Amino acid sequence: MISGARQVLGNRPSVPDELASSPAQDCFARNLYHDRVHGRDAAKLLPGEYFVSTRDMLLVTVLGSCVAACIRDVRLGMGGMNHFMLPDSEAVGTGGMGARYGTYAMEILIGHLLKLGARRENLEAKVFGGGNVLPGLVQANVGHKNAAFVESFLKTEGIRIAARDLAAGHPRKVYYFPANGRVLVKRLRSLHNDTLMEREIEYRQRLTQAPASGDVELFT
């Protein structure tokens, strides 16, 4: 069991204190490493995960049909990222289980930031992904549905979108620096392996079998 205190994992970065306050620890990304290129600790997010940090870290993820919302408190200089997809089903419509899953994924991230002291009026978002790249999902337009959902959710919540790179037909690698809001996006014109596809297909299957449930309290 991971406690709130930082623990050293060999040569890997310390386990973040934010994990102890996570409202959904099973979704909190644990793939931590030190990025030598950017000279700071980093967290790599896989589909279905999120990460929040009060430190000057780097958050990294690769997106196909999934979307990532990068949200930070511009005054406190802390923020986080999530990585999620709506289930490919008729339930994706307004009020359905798919929409509920997307709402849950967003509320986990926002709720955790507010719990750590962020203020809703100081939040800004940058959103990425939603490319139609998965075989069998292009016709269903899943990428566009994911992109439309995240924009609609943030508009409803009154959170300003400061930058976006959504939809289109290519995957992306996103580097997010929550301390200052900087984002680097690399559009991947071709994939040299099937890792991204396999991860998103496996993630989609998990969503179909066990849709998200439960509520997340949004602190003020």
PDB file of N, CA and C in Angstrom, residues 87-89 97 101 201-212:
ATOM      1  N   PRO A  87     -17.280   5.000 -24.513  1.00  0.00           N
ATOM      2  CA  PRO A  87     -17.572   3.668 -25.070  1.00  0.00           C
ATOM      3  C   PRO A  87     -18.226   3.794 -26.433  1.00  0.00           C
ATOM      4  N   ASP A  88     -17.918   2.876 -27.323  1.00  0.00           N
ATOM      5  CA  ASP A  88     -18.506   2.877 -28.666  1.00  0.00           C
ATOM      6  C   ASP A  88     -19.841   2.151 -28.613  1.00  0.00           C
ATOM      7  N   SER A  89     -20.885   2.894 -28.261  1.00  0.00           N
ATOM      8  CA  SER A  89     -22.210   2.290 -28.150  1.00  0.00           C
ATOM      9  C   SER A  89     -23.253   3.374 -28.286  1.00  0.00           C
ATOM     10  N   MET A  97     -24.820   5.991 -20.644  1.00  0.00           N
ATOM     11  CA  MET A  97     -23.691   5.532 -19.863  1.00  0.00           C
ATOM     12  C   MET A  97     -22.376   6.042 -20.434  1.00  0.00           C
ATOM     13  N   TYR A 101     -19.607   8.102 -18.416  1.00  0.00           N
ATOM     14  CA  TYR A 101     -18.212   7.719 -18.247  1.00  0.00           C
ATOM     15  C   TYR A 101     -17.291   8.903 -18.509  1.00  0.00           C
ATOM     16  N   ILE A 201      -7.647  -0.515 -28.153  1.00  0.00           N
ATOM     17  CA  ILE A 201      -8.633  -1.573 -28.373  1.00  0.00           C
ATOM     18  C   ILE A 201      -8.923  -2.301 -27.067  1.00  0.00           C
ATOM     19  N   GLU A 202      -7.867  -2.604 -26.301  1.00  0.00           N
ATOM     20  CA  GLU A 202      -8.048  -3.278 -25.005  1.00  0.00           C
ATOM     21  C   GLU A 202      -8.829  -2.391 -24.046  1.00  0.00           C
ATOM     22  N   TYR A 203      -8.535  -1.093 -24.063  1.00  0.00           N
ATOM     23  CA  TYR A 203      -9.228  -0.135 -23.207  1.00  0.00           C
ATOM     24  C   TYR A 203     -10.704  -0.044 -23.591  1.00  0.00           C
ATOM     25  N   ARG A 204     -10.984   0.006 -24.882  1.00  0.00           N
ATOM     26  CA  ARG A 204     -12.365   0.048 -25.363  1.00  0.00           C
ATOM     27  C   ARG A 204     -13.135  -1.180 -24.889  1.00  0.00           C
ATOM     28  N   GLN A 205     -12.496  -2.354 -24.919  1.00  0.00           N
ATOM     29  CA  GLN A 205     -13.145  -3.583 -24.462  1.00  0.00           C
ATOM     30  C   GLN A 205     -13.458  -3.506 -22.970  1.00  0.00           C
ATOM     31  N   ARG A 206     -12.558  -2.932 -22.185  1.00  0.00           N
ATOM     32  CA  ARG A 206     -12.808  -2.767 -20.754  1.00  0.00           C
ATOM     33  C   ARG A 206     -14.008  -1.870 -20.512  1.00  0.00           C
ATOM     34  N   LEU A 207     -14.132  -0.810 -21.290  1.00  0.00           N
ATOM     35  CA  LEU A 207     -15.260   0.106 -21.132  1.00  0.00           C
ATOM     36  C   LEU A 207     -16.578  -0.590 -21.426  1.00  0.00           C
ATOM     37  N   THR A 208     -16.577  -1.397 -22.454  1.00  0.00           N
ATOM     38  CA  THR A 208     -17.795  -2.113 -22.844  1.00  0.00           C
ATOM     39  C   THR A 208     -18.228  -3.094 -21.764  1.00  0.00           C
ATOM     40  N   GLN A 209     -17.247  -3.736 -21.128  1.00  0.00           N
ATOM     41  CA  GLN A 209     -17.548  -4.767 -20.131  1.00  0.00           C
ATOM     42  C   GLN A 209     -17.882  -4.182 -18.775  1.00  0.00           C
ATOM     43  N   ALA A 210     -17.257  -3.045 -18.434  1.00  0.00           N
ATOM     44  CA  ALA A 210     -17.459  -2.476 -17.101  1.00  0.00           C
ATOM     45  C   ALA A 210     -17.481  -0.962 -17.171  1.00  0.00           C
ATOM     46  N   PRO A 211     -18.613  -0.374 -17.580  1.00  0.00           N
ATOM     47  CA  PRO A 211     -18.715   1.086 -17.649  1.00  0.00           C
ATOM     48  C   PRO A 211     -18.461   1.711 -16.287  1.00  0.00           C
ATOM     49  N   ALA A 212     -17.964   2.941 -16.295  1.00  0.00           N
ATOM     50  CA  ALA A 212     -17.655   3.626 -15.045  1.00  0.00           C
ATOM     51  C   ALA A 212     -18.917   3.820 -14.224  1.00  0.00           C
TER      52      ALA A 212
END
